Short mmCIF file of C-alpha atoms and ligand atoms in Angstrom, two decimals:
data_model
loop_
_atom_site.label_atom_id
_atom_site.label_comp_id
_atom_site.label_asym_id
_atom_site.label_seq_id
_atom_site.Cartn_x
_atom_site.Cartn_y
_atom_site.Cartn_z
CA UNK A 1 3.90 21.81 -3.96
CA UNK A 2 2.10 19.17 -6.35
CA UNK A 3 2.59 15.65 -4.54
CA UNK A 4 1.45 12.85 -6.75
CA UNK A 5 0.73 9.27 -5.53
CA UNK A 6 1.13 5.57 -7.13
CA UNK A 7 -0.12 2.90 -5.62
CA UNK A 8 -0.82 -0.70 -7.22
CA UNK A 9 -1.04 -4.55 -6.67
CA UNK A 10 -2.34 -4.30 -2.88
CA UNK A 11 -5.52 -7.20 -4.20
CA UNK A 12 -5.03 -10.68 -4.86
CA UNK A 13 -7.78 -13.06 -6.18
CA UNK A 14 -8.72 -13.36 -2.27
CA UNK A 15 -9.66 -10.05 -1.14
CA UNK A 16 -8.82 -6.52 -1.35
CA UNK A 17 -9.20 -4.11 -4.42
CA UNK A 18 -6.40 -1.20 -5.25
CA UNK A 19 -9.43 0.78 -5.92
CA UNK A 20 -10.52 0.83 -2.19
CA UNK A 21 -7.07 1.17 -0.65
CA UNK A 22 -6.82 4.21 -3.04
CA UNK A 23 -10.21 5.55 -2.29
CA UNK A 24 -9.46 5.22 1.60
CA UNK A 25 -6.40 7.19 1.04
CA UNK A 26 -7.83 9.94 -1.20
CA UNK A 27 -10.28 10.34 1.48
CA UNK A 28 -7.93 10.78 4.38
CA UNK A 29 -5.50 12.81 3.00
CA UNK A 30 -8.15 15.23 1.48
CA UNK A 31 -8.60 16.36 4.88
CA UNK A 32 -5.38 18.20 5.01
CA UNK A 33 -4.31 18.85 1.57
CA UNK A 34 -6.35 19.95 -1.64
CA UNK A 35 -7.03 17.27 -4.68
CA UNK A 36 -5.68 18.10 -7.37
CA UNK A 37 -9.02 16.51 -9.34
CA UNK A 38 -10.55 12.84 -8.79
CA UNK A 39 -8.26 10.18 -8.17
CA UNK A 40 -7.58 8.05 -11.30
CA UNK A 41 -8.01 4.30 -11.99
CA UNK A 42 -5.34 3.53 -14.82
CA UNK A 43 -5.63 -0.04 -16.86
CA UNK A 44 -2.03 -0.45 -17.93
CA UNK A 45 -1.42 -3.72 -20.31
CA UNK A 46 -4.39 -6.17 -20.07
CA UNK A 47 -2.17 -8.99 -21.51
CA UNK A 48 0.29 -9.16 -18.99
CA UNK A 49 0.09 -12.28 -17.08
CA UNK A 50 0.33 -10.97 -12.81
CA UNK A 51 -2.42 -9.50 -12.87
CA UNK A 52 -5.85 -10.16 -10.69
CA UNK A 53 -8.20 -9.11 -12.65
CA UNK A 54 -8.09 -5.81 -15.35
CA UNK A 55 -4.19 -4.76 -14.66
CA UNK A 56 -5.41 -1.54 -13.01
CA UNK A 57 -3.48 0.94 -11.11
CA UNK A 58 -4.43 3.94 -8.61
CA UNK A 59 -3.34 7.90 -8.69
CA UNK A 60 -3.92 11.02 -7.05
CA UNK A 61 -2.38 14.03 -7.12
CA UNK A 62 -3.04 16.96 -4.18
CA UNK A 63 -1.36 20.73 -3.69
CA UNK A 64 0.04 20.21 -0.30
CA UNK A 65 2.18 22.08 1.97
CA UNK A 66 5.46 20.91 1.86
CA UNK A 67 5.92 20.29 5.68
CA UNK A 68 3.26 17.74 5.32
CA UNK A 69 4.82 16.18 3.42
CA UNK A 70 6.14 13.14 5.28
CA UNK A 71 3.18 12.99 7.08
CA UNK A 72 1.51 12.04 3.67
CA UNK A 73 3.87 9.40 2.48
CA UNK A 74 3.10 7.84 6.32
CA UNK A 75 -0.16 7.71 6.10
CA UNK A 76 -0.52 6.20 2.46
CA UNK A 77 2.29 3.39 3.56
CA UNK A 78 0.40 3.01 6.61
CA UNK A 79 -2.69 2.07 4.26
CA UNK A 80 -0.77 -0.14 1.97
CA UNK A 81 0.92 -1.88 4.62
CA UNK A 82 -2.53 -3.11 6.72
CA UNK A 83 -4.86 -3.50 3.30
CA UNK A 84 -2.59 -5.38 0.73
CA UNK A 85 -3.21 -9.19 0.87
CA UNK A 86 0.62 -10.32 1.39
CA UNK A 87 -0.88 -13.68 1.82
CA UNK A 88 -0.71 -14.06 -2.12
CA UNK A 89 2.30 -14.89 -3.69
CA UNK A 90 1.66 -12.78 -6.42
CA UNK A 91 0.72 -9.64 -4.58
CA UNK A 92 3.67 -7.37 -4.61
CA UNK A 93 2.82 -3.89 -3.67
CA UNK A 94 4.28 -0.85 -4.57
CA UNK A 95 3.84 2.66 -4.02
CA UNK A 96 5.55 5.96 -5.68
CA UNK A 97 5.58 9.50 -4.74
CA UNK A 98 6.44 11.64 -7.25
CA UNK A 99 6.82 15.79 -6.76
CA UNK A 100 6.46 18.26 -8.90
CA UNK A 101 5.27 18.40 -12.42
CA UNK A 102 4.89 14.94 -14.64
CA UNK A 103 8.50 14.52 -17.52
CA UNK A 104 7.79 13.77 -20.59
CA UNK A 105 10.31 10.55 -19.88
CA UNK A 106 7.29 9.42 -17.19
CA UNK A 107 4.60 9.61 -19.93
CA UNK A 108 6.79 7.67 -21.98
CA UNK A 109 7.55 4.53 -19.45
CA UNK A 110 3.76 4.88 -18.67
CA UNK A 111 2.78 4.32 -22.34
CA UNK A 112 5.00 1.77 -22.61
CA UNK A 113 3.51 0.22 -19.70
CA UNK A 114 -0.20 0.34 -21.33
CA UNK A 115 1.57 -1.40 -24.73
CA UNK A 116 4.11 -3.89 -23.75
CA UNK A 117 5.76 -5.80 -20.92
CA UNK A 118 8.34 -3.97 -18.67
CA UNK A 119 10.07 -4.84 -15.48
CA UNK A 120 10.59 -4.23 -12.28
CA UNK A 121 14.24 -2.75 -12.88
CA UNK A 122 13.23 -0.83 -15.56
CA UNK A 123 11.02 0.72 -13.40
CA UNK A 124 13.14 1.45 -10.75
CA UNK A 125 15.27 2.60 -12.90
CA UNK A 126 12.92 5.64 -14.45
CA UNK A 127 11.93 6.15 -11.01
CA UNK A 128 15.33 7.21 -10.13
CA UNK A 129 16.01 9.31 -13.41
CA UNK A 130 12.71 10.91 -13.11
CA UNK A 131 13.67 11.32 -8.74
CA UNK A 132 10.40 9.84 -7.81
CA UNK A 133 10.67 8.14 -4.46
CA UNK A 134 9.29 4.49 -4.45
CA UNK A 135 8.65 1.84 -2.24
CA UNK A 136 8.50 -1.99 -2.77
CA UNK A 137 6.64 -4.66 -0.76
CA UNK A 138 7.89 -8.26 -1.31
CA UNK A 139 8.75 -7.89 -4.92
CA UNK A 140 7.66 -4.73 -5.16
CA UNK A 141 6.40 -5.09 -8.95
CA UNK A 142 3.62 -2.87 -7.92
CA UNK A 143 6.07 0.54 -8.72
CA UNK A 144 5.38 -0.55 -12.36
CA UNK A 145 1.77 -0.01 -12.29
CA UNK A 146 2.30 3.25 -9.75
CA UNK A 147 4.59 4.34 -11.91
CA UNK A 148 3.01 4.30 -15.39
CA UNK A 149 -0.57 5.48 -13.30
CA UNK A 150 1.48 8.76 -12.37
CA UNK A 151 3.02 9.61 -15.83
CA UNK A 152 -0.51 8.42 -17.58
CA UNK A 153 -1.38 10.95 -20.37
CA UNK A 154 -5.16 10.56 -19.68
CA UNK A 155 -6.40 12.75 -22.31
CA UNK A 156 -9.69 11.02 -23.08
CA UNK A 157 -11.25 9.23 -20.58
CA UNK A 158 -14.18 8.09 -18.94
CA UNK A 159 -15.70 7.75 -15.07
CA UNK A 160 -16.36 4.98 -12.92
CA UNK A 161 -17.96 5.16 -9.42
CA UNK A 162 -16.96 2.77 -6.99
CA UNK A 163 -19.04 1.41 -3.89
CA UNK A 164 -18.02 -0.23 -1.49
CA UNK A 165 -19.26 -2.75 1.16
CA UNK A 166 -19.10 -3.36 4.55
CA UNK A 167 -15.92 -5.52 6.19
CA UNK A 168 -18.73 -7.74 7.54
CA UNK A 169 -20.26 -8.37 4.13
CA UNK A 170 -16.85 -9.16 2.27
CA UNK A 171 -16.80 -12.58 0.51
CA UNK A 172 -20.80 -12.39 1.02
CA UNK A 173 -23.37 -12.92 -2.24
CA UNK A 174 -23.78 -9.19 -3.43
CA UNK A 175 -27.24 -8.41 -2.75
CA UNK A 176 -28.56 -5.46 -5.06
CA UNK A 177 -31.97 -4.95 -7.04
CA UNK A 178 -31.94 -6.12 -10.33
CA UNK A 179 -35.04 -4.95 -11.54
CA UNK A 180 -33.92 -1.33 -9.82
CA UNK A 181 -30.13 -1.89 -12.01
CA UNK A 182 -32.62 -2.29 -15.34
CA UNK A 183 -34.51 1.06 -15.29
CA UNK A 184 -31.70 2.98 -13.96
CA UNK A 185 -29.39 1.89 -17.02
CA UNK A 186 -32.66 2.85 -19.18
CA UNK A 187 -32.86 5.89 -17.91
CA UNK A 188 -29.02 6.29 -18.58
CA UNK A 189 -27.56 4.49 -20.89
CA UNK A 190 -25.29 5.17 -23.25
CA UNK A 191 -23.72 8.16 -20.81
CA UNK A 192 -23.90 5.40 -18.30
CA UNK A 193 -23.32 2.04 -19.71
CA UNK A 194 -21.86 -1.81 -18.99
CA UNK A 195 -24.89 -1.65 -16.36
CA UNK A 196 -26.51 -4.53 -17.68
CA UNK A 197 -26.85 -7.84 -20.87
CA UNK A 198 -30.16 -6.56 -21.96
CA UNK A 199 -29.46 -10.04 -23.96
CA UNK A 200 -28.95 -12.21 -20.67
CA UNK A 201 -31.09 -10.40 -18.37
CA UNK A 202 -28.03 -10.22 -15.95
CA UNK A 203 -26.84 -7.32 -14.25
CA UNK A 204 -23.24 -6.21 -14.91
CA UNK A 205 -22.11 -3.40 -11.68
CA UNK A 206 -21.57 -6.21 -9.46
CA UNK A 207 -18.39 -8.15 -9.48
CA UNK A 208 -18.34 -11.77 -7.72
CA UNK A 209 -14.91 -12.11 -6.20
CA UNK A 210 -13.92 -11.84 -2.27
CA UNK A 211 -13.41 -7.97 -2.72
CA UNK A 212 -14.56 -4.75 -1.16
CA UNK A 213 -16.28 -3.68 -4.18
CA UNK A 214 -20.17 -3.76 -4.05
CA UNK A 215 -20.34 -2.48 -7.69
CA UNK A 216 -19.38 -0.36 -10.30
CA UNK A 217 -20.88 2.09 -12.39
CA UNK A 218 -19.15 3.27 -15.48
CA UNK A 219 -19.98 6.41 -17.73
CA UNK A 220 -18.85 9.16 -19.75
CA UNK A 221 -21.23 11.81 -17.74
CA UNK A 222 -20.16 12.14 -14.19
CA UNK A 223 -23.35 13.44 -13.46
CA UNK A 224 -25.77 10.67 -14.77
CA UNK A 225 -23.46 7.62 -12.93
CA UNK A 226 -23.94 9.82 -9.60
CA UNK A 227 -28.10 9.32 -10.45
CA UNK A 228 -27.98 6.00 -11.39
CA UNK A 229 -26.16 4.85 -7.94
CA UNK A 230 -28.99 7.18 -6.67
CA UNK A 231 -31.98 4.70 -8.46
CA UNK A 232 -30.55 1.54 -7.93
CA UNK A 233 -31.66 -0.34 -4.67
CA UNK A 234 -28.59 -1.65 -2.40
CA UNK A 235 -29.95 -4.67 -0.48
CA UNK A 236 -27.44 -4.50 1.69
CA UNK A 237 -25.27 -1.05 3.34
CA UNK A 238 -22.70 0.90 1.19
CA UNK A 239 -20.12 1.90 3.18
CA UNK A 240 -18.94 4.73 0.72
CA UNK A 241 -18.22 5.49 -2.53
CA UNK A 242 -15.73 6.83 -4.88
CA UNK A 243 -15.66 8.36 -7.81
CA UNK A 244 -12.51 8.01 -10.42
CA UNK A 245 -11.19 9.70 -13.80
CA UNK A 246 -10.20 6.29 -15.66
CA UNK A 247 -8.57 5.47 -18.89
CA UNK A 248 -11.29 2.35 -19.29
CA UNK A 249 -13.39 2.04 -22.33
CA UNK A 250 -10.71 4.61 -24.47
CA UNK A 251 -8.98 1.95 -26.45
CA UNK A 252 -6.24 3.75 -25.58
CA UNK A 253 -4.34 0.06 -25.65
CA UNK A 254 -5.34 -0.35 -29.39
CA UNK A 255 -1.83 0.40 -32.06
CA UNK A 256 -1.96 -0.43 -35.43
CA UNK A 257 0.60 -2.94 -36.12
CA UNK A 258 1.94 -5.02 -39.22
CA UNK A 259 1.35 -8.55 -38.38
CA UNK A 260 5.05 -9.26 -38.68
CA UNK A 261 5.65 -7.13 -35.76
CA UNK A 262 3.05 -8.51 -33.29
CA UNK A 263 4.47 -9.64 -30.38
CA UNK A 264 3.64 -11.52 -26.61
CA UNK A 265 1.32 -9.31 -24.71
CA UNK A 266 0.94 -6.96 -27.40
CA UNK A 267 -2.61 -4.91 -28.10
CA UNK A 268 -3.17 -4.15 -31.71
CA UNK A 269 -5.05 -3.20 -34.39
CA UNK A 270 -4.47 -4.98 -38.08
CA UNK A 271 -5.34 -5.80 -40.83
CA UNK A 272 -5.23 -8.65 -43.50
CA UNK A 273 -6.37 -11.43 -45.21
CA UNK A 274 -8.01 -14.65 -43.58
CA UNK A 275 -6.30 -17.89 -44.57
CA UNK A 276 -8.40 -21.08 -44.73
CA UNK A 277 -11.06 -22.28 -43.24
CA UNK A 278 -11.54 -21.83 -39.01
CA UNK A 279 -11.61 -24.05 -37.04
CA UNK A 280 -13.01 -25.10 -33.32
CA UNK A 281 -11.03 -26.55 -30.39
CA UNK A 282 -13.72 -26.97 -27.44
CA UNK A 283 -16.03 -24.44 -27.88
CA UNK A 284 -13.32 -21.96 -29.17
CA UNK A 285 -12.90 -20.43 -32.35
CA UNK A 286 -10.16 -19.88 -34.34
CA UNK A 287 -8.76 -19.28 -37.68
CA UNK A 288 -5.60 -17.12 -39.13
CA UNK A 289 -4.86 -14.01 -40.40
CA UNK A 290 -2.08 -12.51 -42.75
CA UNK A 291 -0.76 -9.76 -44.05
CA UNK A 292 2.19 -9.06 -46.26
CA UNK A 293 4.60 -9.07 -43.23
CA UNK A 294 4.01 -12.54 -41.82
CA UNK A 295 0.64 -14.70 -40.24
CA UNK A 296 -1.08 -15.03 -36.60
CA UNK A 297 -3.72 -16.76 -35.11
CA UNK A 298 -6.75 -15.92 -34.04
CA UNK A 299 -9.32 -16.69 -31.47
CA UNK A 300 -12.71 -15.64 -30.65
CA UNK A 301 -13.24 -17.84 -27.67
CA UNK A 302 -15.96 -19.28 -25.72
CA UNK A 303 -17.02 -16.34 -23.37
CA UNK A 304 -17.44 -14.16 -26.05
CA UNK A 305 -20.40 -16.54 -27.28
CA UNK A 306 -22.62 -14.83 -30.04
CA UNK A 307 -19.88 -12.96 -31.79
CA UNK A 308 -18.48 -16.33 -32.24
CA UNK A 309 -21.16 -16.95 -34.98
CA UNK A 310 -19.97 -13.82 -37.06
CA UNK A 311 -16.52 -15.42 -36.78
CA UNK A 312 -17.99 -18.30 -38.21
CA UNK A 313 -19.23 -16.35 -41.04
CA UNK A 314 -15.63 -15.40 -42.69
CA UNK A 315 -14.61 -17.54 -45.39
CA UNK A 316 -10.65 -17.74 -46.73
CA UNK A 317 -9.97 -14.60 -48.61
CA UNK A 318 -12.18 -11.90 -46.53
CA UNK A 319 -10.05 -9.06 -45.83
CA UNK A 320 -11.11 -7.87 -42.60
CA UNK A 321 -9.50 -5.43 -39.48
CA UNK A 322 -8.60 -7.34 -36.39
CA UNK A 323 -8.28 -6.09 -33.15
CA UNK A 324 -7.45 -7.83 -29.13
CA UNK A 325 -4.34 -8.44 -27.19
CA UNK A 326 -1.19 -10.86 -28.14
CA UNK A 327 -1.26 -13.75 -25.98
CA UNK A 328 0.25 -17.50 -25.79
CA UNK A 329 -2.37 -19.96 -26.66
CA UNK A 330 -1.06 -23.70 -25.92
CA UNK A 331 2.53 -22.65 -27.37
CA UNK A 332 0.93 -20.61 -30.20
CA UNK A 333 1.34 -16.49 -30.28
CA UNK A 334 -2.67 -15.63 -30.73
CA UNK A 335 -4.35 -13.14 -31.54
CA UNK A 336 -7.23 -12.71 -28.90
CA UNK A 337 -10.36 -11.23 -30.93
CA UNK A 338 -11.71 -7.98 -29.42
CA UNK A 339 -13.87 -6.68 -32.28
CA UNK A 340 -13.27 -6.94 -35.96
CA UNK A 341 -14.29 -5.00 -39.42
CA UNK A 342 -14.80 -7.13 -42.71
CA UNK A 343 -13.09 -5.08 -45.28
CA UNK A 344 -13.85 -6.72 -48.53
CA UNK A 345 -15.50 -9.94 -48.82
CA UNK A 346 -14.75 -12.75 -51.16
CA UNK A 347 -18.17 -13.84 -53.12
CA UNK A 348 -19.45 -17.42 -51.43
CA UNK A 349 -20.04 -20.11 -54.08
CA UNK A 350 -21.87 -22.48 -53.70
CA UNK A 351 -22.58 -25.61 -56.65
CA UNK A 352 -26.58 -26.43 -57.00
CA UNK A 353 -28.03 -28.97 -58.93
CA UNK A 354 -29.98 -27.89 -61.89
CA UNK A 355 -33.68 -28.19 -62.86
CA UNK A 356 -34.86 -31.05 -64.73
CA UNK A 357 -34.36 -29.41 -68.70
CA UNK A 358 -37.62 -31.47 -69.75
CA UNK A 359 -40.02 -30.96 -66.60
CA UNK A 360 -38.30 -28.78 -64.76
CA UNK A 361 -38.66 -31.30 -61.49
CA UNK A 362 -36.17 -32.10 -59.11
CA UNK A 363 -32.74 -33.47 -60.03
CA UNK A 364 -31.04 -36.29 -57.62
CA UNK A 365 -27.53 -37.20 -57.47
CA UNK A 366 -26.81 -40.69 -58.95
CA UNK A 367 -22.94 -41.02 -59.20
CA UNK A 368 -21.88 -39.09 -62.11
CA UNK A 369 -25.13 -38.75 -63.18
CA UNK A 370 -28.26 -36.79 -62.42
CA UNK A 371 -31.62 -38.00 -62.90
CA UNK A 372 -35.08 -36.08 -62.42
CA UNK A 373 -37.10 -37.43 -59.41
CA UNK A 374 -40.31 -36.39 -61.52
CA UNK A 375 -39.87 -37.69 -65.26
CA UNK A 376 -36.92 -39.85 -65.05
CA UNK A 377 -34.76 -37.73 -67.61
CA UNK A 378 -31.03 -38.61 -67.26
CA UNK A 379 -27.69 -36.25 -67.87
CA UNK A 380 -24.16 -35.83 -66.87
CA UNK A 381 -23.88 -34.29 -63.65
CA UNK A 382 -22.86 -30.80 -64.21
CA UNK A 383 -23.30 -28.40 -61.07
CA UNK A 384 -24.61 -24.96 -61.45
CA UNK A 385 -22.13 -22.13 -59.66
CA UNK A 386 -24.91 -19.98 -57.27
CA UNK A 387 -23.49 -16.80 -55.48
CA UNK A 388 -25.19 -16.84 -51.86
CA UNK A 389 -25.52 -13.12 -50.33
CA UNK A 390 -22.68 -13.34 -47.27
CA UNK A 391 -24.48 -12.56 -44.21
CA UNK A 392 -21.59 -10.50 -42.68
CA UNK A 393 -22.26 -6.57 -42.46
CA UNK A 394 -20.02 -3.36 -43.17
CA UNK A 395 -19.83 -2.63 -39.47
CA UNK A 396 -17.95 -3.50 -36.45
CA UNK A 397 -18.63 -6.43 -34.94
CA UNK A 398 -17.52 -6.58 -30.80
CA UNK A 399 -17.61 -9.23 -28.03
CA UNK A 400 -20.43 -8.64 -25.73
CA UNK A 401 -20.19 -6.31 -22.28
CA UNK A 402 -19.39 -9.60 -19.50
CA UNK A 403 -16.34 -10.58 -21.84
CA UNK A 404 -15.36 -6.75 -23.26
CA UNK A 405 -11.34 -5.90 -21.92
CA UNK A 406 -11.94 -2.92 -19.40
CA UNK A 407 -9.75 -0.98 -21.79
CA UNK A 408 -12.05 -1.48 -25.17
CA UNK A 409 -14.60 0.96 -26.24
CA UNK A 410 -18.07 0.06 -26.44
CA UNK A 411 -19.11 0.76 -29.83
CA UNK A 412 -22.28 2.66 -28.55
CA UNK A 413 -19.69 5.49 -27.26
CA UNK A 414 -18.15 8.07 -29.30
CA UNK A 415 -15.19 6.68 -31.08
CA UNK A 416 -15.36 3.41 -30.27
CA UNK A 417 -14.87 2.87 -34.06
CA UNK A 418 -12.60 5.31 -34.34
CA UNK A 419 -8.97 2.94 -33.93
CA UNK A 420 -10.45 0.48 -36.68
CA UNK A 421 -11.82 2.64 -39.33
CA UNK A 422 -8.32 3.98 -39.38
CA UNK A 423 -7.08 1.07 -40.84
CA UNK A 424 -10.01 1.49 -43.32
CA UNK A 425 -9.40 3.21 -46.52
CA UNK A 426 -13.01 4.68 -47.60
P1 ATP B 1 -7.30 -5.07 -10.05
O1 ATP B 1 -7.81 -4.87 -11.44
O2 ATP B 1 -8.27 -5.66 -9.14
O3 ATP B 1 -6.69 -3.79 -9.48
P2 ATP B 1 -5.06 -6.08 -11.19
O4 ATP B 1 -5.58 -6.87 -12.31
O5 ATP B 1 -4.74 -4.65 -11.33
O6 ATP B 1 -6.09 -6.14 -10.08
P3 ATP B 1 -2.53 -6.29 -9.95
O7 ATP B 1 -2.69 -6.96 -8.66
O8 ATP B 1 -2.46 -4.79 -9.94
O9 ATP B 1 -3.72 -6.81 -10.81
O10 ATP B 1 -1.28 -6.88 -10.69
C1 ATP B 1 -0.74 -6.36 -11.89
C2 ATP B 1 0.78 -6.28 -11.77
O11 ATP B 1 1.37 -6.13 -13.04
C3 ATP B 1 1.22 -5.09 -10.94
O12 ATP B 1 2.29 -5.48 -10.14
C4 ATP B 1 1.73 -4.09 -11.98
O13 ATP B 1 2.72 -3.23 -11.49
C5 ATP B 1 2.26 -5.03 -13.03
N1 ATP B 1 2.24 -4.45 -14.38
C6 ATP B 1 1.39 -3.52 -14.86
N2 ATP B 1 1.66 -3.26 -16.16
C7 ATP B 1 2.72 -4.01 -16.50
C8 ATP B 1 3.47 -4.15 -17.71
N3 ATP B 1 3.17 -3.50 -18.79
N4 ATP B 1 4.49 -5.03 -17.70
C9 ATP B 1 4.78 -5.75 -16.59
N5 ATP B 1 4.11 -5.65 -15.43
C10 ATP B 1 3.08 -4.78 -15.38
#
């Protein structure tokens, strides 16, 4: 019998990670039943607004003998019930068993799950149609995220190990060394990748909260990942690591939309014209965007620093491809910036003075006049049109690794330019 397990929103910004209560219990209950392949780290919505960090969500699936059965669902409670932070108002765990193969009416909810907001009843209510068992913990809005990691279609996808540290060591500085992070990502990057901002010097794997995790190390070869956590030097003990099938870096949460039909905690991809100049608010950017359905702000904003200057760079008129998440901003439904493709360019203009006609020296403004620094020579002032080459490229342009959505593709991997030049016509 195929028993598969859900478990999500056991972490709070205080502690704990869903990834190690999952790893704990894909360790324990590999003893007495068979995997049914890695245990899987799903990112469902990234816009929606409970979440602790990347809105992810654990699953495993194991052949197991049916009398075992209740022993299973024990043990995996028993996990949830002493890891999960229930300090934190907004951790609400939940957990799902599901047997038997995956409906199509699973993938579905899941999908929906990774695209727009759903709730707990809805939730409960596919749970029952689909006869999964689930449990709730507080609020239990957890069974979303177990849910939707069940039913997740996960047909491309990439790897992510996970160590972990030592109890004692929790809310500790992460000691690891960097120079030993630097030539293990040169050794294997792109198949292993996010290790490091070559730009920054800094070193990516390690996260700073209060949680279990000592780091992470994402690529699309299982192998190479399993070498790098090989090279780089732990300064202080790993207590284990796990290794999980993961739906980050796919763009899997990328649609193309019509502007019109954006909406709250939407992720899309579209395209249109910008309309007037941007504009900065703190060290944000943003301008607007619209199509022939209707308009949207958007923002590039301050931690995704250097791709704020190509931002910059579009002038009114520039057709370009948009894509990031739907999200209130002060009131306003915006457009957060992800990566973007300028389509077709409007020429930039801009109005020179011309040379002195009788010396050909330099001509200075003088109210409605212009008169030559050199000789003296006098005329109306008439402004020469000059077209100035627009520094903007035909490429993608993306935010940089430390402010990247877990769920967007790093343009260095295969198809990560694949959801926008869709929207391209060549
Ligand atoms: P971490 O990345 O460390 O695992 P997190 O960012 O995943 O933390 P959670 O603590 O899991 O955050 O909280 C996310 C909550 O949002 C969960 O309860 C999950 O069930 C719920 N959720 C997931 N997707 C949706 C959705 N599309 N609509 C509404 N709620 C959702």
């Amino acid at each position: 019998m195929i028993l598969h397990i859900g478990i999500d929103d056991t972490d709070s910004p205080n502690g704990m990670c869903t990834t190690y209560v999952g790893a704990l219990i894909y360790r324990e209950l590999s003893r007495i039943a068979d995997p049914i392949d890695l245990p899987r780290l799903i990112r469902l919505n990234p816009n929606v607004p409970y979440k602790t960090r990347g809105n992810g969500a654990v699953a495993m699936s194991f052949d197991v003998d049916e009398e075992l059965i209740p022993e299973i669902k024990d043990v995996v409670l028993f996990y949830v019930n002493q890891l999960a932070d229930f300090e934190h108002e907004n951790t609400n765990p939940g957990v799902v068993f599901l047997e038997g193969s995956v409906p199509s009416e699973l993938r579905d909810f899941s999908l929906k799950a990774l695209w727009e907001h759903v709730g707990i009843e809805e939730a409960e209510r596919v749970a029952r149609e689909v006869g999964a068992e689930y449990f709730k913990f507080k609020l239990g809005r957890g069974i979303i995220g177990s849910l939707a990691a069940i039913g997740y279609p996960l047909e491309g996808f990439t790897y992510e190990l996970l160590a972990y540290r030592r109890r004692e060591n929790w809310g500790t500085p992460r000691r690891v060394n960097t120079r030993s992070v630097f030539l293990a990502d040169k050794w294997a990057y792109p198949f292993s990748y996010d290790n490091v901002d070559p730009h920054k010097g800094t070193v990516l794997i390690t996260p700073h909260g209060k949680d279990p995790v000592l780091a992470g190390i994402r690529g699309i070869d299982k192998g190479r990942i399993l070498q790098v956590f090989e090279m780089v030097e732990f300064e202080e003990p790993v207590d284990f690591y796990q290794i999980y099938k993961t739906n980050q870096n796919t763009d899997d949460h990328l649609r193309p939309k019509k502007i019109g039909e954006l909406k709250l905690y939407d992720s899309a991809v579209v395209r249109g014209r910008v309309v007037g100049e941007y504009w900065e608010v703190g060290r944000h950017v943003f301008f607007e965007l619209e199509d022939e359905t209707g308009r949207i702000r958007v923002a590039a904003f301050e931690p995704t620093k250097k791709f704020r200057n190509y931002v910059r760079k579009l002038l009114p008129g520039d057709e370009i491809v948009a894509a990031g998440g739907i999200k209130e901003h002060k009131g306003v439904l915006t457009l957060n910036l992800e990566k973007f493709y300028p389509v077709k360019l409007v020429p930039r203009i801009e109005f020179k003075k011309p040379k002195c006609p009788r010396c050909g020296g330099t001509m200075k403004s003088k109210g409605d006049y212009l008169k030559c620094k050199r000789c003296g020579f006098r005329m109306p002032k008439k402004l020469i049109p000059v077209e100035i080459p627009r520094d903007l490229e035909k490429k993608i342009y993306e935010v940089p690794p430390d402010a990247r959505k877990h769920l967007s593709r790093p343009l260095v991997l295969p198809g990560g330019e694949e959801k926008i030049l869709q929207q391209v016509d060549f």
